Structures are given as C-alpha cells and as structure tokens.
Amino acid sequence: MSMIRAFIALEIPPALQNIIAEHSAALQRDIPHAIRWVAAANIHLTLKFLGDTSPASLQGLIHSLSAVINQQEPFQISIGEFGLFPNPKRPRVLWIGIQAPPDLDRLYHAIETACARLGYPAEEKPFNPHLTLGRVREEADQTRLRPALQNYQIGQLGAIDVESVTLFRSDLRPQGPSYTALAHIPLAQLDS
Ligand code: 3AM
C-alpha cells in the first residue's frame, strides 16, 4: 500500500490567504525569480510534519489527535510582520509571523505528545509558528534580495479564530505541492 505524506496544520481563511498573496505579488515585482512562492491556497500554519504515514494508520491517528485536540478551547491568533529563516543575512525562507496566546503552544505540545506516542519522531527544533510565504532559490542574488526584504513592511494582516486542526495529505508534483485535507479535528465546543 503506498504511503501518504501527511502533516498537521491550522488552515488560513481564503480572505487572509489572498491578502498574503497580494504581498507576495508586490514583493515578486521587486525581486523577480529570487523566490519560489507558496501558492495562496497552500498557505497554512504547520503544527507537525508527519511524513510517510500508512493509510491503515490514519483512523487511529485521527482518533488519538481528536482525544487531545478536543480538550483545548478555541482561541484567536493574529498574523502579521515578516520574518526570515535562518537569519536576515542569508535568508532561505520568508514567512509571516503569528501572535498567539499560550493556547497555541499548548495545542502544539499536545499534538507533539500524541504523535510521539504513536511513534512519530519528536521535533528537535523549538516551535516557531509561522506561515511560509516562499523559499529563496539557490541562485538568487542575495545582494538584491536582502534590501528588498528589509525595506518591505507587511504590518498586521488580521486575526483567525482557531476552531479546528486539519490533517493534510501532501502530494509533491513538479509544478508544486498539492495539499488535500483528510480530516478536520475540532477543538472543544464552547457552550453558547
Ligand atoms: O509550513 P511550512 O512551510 O513551515 O516545510 C514543510 C511545510 O512547512 C514541512 O511541512 C510543511 C508542509 O509540507 N516539511 C516538509 N518536509 C519536511 C521534513 N522532512 C517538513 N518538515 C520537517 N521535516
């Protein structure tokens, strides 16, 4: 049975994805060809990259994730401001930052622990929530790239109500990855 490349993420509402895409397009005019941009519909907040997962294990995975995600109350995150990995001197990844209450960290750690129990390797790097905008091409002219990125201001873009977590399937294709939602796992339902 062929394996599924899977990851767990928070979805970004299409209206915000489009605002982000407008910034990507503006930057693209300044620095053409320097960056492989993430398609607007693919912008998400990754919580855990699972990698190869057998289709037979998906139901168990969703069940284990639900048990911990259902315990967390919904919360709000804000997105905005620009960042660069690994550092502004030699940027490789351009991202937009997340401003979040401690709930996001709790959700992340609960998912990390549930995945570790199922045998997925633990993440070694500290959690640095972000939305990847694009990846710098190897051949990019860094002397043009750096000032363009440093001068561009994104500001605050908006807020998102986090009410569910999505398990995604990722299919890598020559024209770019294709992401398909396999399950939406809700946080705790608030009493109304
Ligand atoms: O949302 P971002 O861009 O931070 O970089 C990939 C993307 O993260 C990451 O999983 C997300 C969905 O594809 N990813 C891809 N391969 C990975 C790997 N081998 C990985 N993260 C860790 N290890």
Short mmCIF file of C-alpha atoms and ligand atoms in Angstrom, two decimals:
data_model
loop_
_atom_site.label_atom_id
_atom_site.label_comp_id
_atom_site.label_asym_id
_atom_site.label_seq_id
_atom_site.Cartn_x
_atom_site.Cartn_y
_atom_site.Cartn_z
CA MET A 1 0.00 0.00 0.00
CA SER A 2 1.51 3.36 -0.92
CA MET A 3 2.28 5.75 1.91
CA ILE A 4 0.69 9.15 2.47
CA ARG A 5 2.91 12.14 3.12
CA ALA A 6 1.00 13.80 5.93
CA PHE A 7 1.18 16.88 8.12
CA ILE A 8 -0.97 18.64 10.70
CA ALA A 9 -1.75 22.34 10.33
CA LEU A 10 -4.10 25.21 11.01
CA GLU A 11 -5.94 26.42 7.95
CA ILE A 12 -5.88 30.08 6.97
CA PRO A 13 -9.18 31.55 5.74
CA PRO A 14 -9.14 32.27 1.99
CA ALA A 15 -9.62 36.04 2.55
CA LEU A 16 -6.39 36.16 4.54
CA GLN A 17 -4.60 33.85 2.09
CA ASN A 18 -5.50 36.37 -0.63
CA ILE A 19 -4.17 39.32 1.37
CA ILE A 20 -0.92 37.41 1.88
CA ALA A 21 -0.79 36.61 -1.85
CA GLU A 22 -1.07 40.33 -2.65
CA HIS A 23 2.06 40.95 -0.57
CA SER A 24 3.84 38.07 -2.31
CA ALA A 25 2.90 39.57 -5.67
CA ALA A 26 4.18 43.03 -4.64
CA LEU A 27 7.49 41.55 -3.50
CA GLN A 28 7.70 39.44 -6.63
CA ARG A 29 7.68 42.60 -8.73
CA ASP A 30 10.70 43.89 -6.73
CA ILE A 31 12.66 40.66 -6.75
CA PRO A 32 11.53 38.52 -9.70
CA HIS A 33 12.82 34.93 -9.89
CA ALA A 34 14.52 35.10 -6.45
CA ILE A 35 11.86 33.16 -4.60
CA ARG A 36 9.62 30.12 -5.10
CA TRP A 37 6.36 31.49 -3.74
CA VAL A 38 3.84 29.32 -1.91
CA ALA A 39 0.51 29.30 -3.76
CA ALA A 40 -2.09 31.32 -1.80
CA ALA A 41 -4.35 28.29 -1.27
CA ASN A 42 -1.40 26.34 0.21
CA ILE A 43 -0.57 28.85 2.96
CA HIS A 44 -1.13 27.24 6.37
CA LEU A 45 0.38 27.09 9.84
CA THR A 46 2.20 23.77 10.20
CA LEU A 47 1.96 22.20 13.65
CA LYS A 48 3.57 18.83 12.91
CA PHE A 49 5.15 17.28 9.84
CA LEU A 50 4.42 13.54 9.97
CA GLY A 51 5.93 12.38 6.70
CA ASP A 52 5.17 8.92 5.39
CA THR A 53 2.08 7.53 7.06
CA SER A 54 0.31 4.30 6.13
CA PRO A 55 -3.32 4.72 5.05
CA ALA A 56 -4.21 1.92 7.50
CA SER A 57 -2.97 4.01 10.44
CA LEU A 58 -4.96 7.15 9.57
CA GLN A 59 -8.10 6.31 11.59
CA GLY A 60 -6.02 5.58 14.70
CA LEU A 61 -4.05 8.77 14.18
CA ILE A 62 -7.21 10.88 13.82
CA HIS A 63 -8.67 9.22 16.91
CA SER A 64 -5.58 9.94 19.02
CA LEU A 65 -5.38 13.51 17.78
CA SER A 66 -9.08 14.10 18.44
CA ALA A 67 -8.68 12.97 22.05
CA VAL A 68 -6.15 15.74 22.78
CA ILE A 69 -7.43 18.45 20.42
CA ASN A 70 -10.98 18.13 21.80
CA GLN A 71 -9.60 19.14 25.21
CA GLN A 72 -8.42 22.56 24.00
CA GLU A 73 -10.72 25.55 23.89
CA PRO A 74 -10.90 27.67 20.74
CA PHE A 75 -8.69 30.77 20.69
CA GLN A 76 -7.64 33.54 18.37
CA ILE A 77 -4.33 34.20 16.66
CA SER A 78 -3.19 37.28 14.75
CA ILE A 79 -0.94 37.24 11.76
CA GLY A 80 1.46 39.86 10.55
CA GLU A 81 5.05 41.06 10.24
CA PHE A 82 7.69 39.50 8.16
CA GLY A 83 10.41 37.05 9.19
CA LEU A 84 13.35 35.23 7.67
CA PHE A 85 14.87 31.79 8.40
CA PRO A 86 17.59 31.08 9.33
CA ASN A 87 18.65 34.72 9.60
CA PRO A 88 18.27 38.02 7.73
CA LYS A 89 21.87 37.87 6.47
CA ARG A 90 21.30 34.78 4.38
CA PRO A 91 17.56 34.23 4.16
CA ARG A 92 16.28 30.88 2.93
CA VAL A 93 12.63 31.01 3.97
CA LEU A 94 10.35 34.05 4.08
CA TRP A 95 7.48 33.87 6.48
CA ILE A 96 4.75 35.84 8.18
CA GLY A 97 4.66 35.73 11.96
CA ILE A 98 1.95 34.62 14.37
CA GLN A 99 0.95 36.41 17.53
CA ALA A 100 -0.85 33.94 19.74
CA PRO A 101 -1.88 33.30 23.35
CA PRO A 102 -0.27 30.36 25.24
CA ASP A 103 -3.12 28.20 23.87
CA LEU A 104 -1.23 27.74 20.60
CA ASP A 105 1.82 26.39 22.40
CA ARG A 106 -0.40 24.08 24.45
CA LEU A 107 -2.11 22.80 21.31
CA TYR A 108 1.26 22.25 19.63
CA HIS A 109 2.68 20.31 22.59
CA ALA A 110 -0.47 18.20 22.97
CA ILE A 111 -0.23 17.21 19.28
CA GLU A 112 3.51 16.61 19.54
CA THR A 113 2.98 14.31 22.55
CA ALA A 114 0.12 12.40 20.88
CA CYS A 115 2.25 11.89 17.76
CA ALA A 116 5.28 10.78 19.82
CA ARG A 117 3.09 8.12 21.49
CA LEU A 118 2.27 6.80 18.02
CA GLY A 119 5.96 6.60 17.17
CA TYR A 120 6.44 9.77 15.11
CA PRO A 121 9.85 11.29 15.77
CA ALA A 122 9.81 14.28 18.13
CA GLU A 123 10.60 17.69 16.67
CA GLU A 124 14.06 18.78 17.74
CA LYS A 125 13.70 22.48 16.95
CA PRO A 126 11.64 24.74 19.20
CA PHE A 127 8.18 25.61 17.90
CA ASN A 128 8.34 28.81 15.89
CA PRO A 129 4.85 29.30 14.47
CA HIS A 130 4.89 30.93 11.05
CA LEU A 131 3.26 30.99 7.62
CA THR A 132 5.77 30.20 4.89
CA LEU A 133 5.47 32.70 2.06
CA GLY A 134 8.27 31.44 -0.11
CA ARG A 135 11.66 29.82 -0.32
CA VAL A 136 14.74 31.58 -1.67
CA ARG A 137 16.16 29.99 -4.82
CA GLU A 138 19.77 28.77 -4.64
CA GLU A 139 20.78 31.08 -7.48
CA ALA A 140 19.04 34.19 -6.06
CA ASP A 141 21.11 37.36 -5.96
CA GLN A 142 21.30 37.91 -2.19
CA THR A 143 22.65 41.44 -2.61
CA ARG A 144 19.34 42.47 -4.25
CA LEU A 145 17.19 40.25 -2.10
CA ARG A 146 18.27 41.47 1.33
CA PRO A 147 17.47 45.19 0.91
CA ALA A 148 14.19 44.39 -0.86
CA LEU A 149 13.08 42.20 2.04
CA GLN A 150 14.35 44.55 4.71
CA ASN A 151 12.53 47.54 3.18
CA TYR A 152 9.22 45.77 2.70
CA GLN A 153 6.72 46.23 5.54
CA ILE A 154 3.82 43.85 5.88
CA GLY A 155 2.26 45.07 9.14
CA GLN A 156 -0.65 43.33 10.82
CA LEU A 157 -2.90 41.40 8.44
CA GLY A 158 -5.75 40.10 10.56
CA ALA A 159 -6.96 37.59 13.09
CA ILE A 160 -8.08 33.97 12.84
CA ASP A 161 -10.44 32.04 15.09
CA VAL A 162 -8.79 28.68 15.70
CA GLU A 163 -11.64 26.19 16.00
CA SER A 164 -10.18 23.12 14.33
CA VAL A 165 -6.96 21.46 13.27
CA THR A 166 -6.52 19.87 9.85
CA LEU A 167 -4.74 16.67 8.91
CA PHE A 168 -3.36 17.22 5.40
CA ARG A 169 -2.08 14.94 2.72
CA SER A 170 0.78 16.43 0.69
CA ASP A 171 1.48 15.26 -2.85
CA LEU A 172 4.70 16.56 -4.30
CA ARG A 173 4.42 17.32 -8.00
CA PRO A 174 6.84 19.05 -10.40
CA GLN A 175 4.55 22.09 -10.58
CA GLY A 176 4.42 22.37 -6.75
CA PRO A 177 2.86 20.52 -3.84
CA SER A 178 -0.83 19.73 -3.71
CA TYR A 179 -2.42 19.67 -0.25
CA THR A 180 -5.65 17.81 0.49
CA ALA A 181 -7.50 18.00 3.82
CA LEU A 182 -8.04 14.44 5.12
CA ALA A 183 -9.75 15.39 8.38
CA HIS A 184 -10.87 18.46 10.29
CA ILE A 185 -10.49 17.84 14.00
CA PRO A 186 -12.47 20.32 16.15
CA LEU A 187 -11.26 21.95 19.34
CA ALA A 188 -13.65 21.87 22.32
CA GLN A 189 -17.13 23.17 21.53
CA LEU A 190 -17.89 26.27 23.56
CA ASP A 191 -21.25 26.34 25.33
CA SER A 192 -23.39 29.04 23.77
O1 3AM B 1 4.53 25.22 6.68
P1 3AM B 1 6.00 25.08 6.47
O2 3AM B 1 6.46 25.58 5.14
O3 3AM B 1 6.82 25.57 7.59
O4 3AM B 1 8.39 22.76 5.04
C1 3AM B 1 7.24 21.93 5.02
C2 3AM B 1 5.98 22.67 5.39
O5 3AM B 1 6.26 23.52 6.47
C3 3AM B 1 7.31 20.91 6.13
O6 3AM B 1 5.97 20.50 6.31
C4 3AM B 1 5.10 21.54 5.90
C5 3AM B 1 4.12 21.01 4.89
O7 3AM B 1 4.79 20.46 3.80
N1 3AM B 1 8.17 19.79 5.81
C6 3AM B 1 8.32 19.20 4.62
N2 3AM B 1 9.21 18.19 4.71
C7 3AM B 1 9.63 18.17 5.98
C8 3AM B 1 10.56 17.36 6.72
N3 3AM B 1 11.20 16.34 6.14
C9 3AM B 1 8.98 19.21 6.69
N4 3AM B 1 9.18 19.45 7.99
C10 3AM B 1 10.07 18.65 8.62
N5 3AM B 1 10.71 17.63 8.01
#
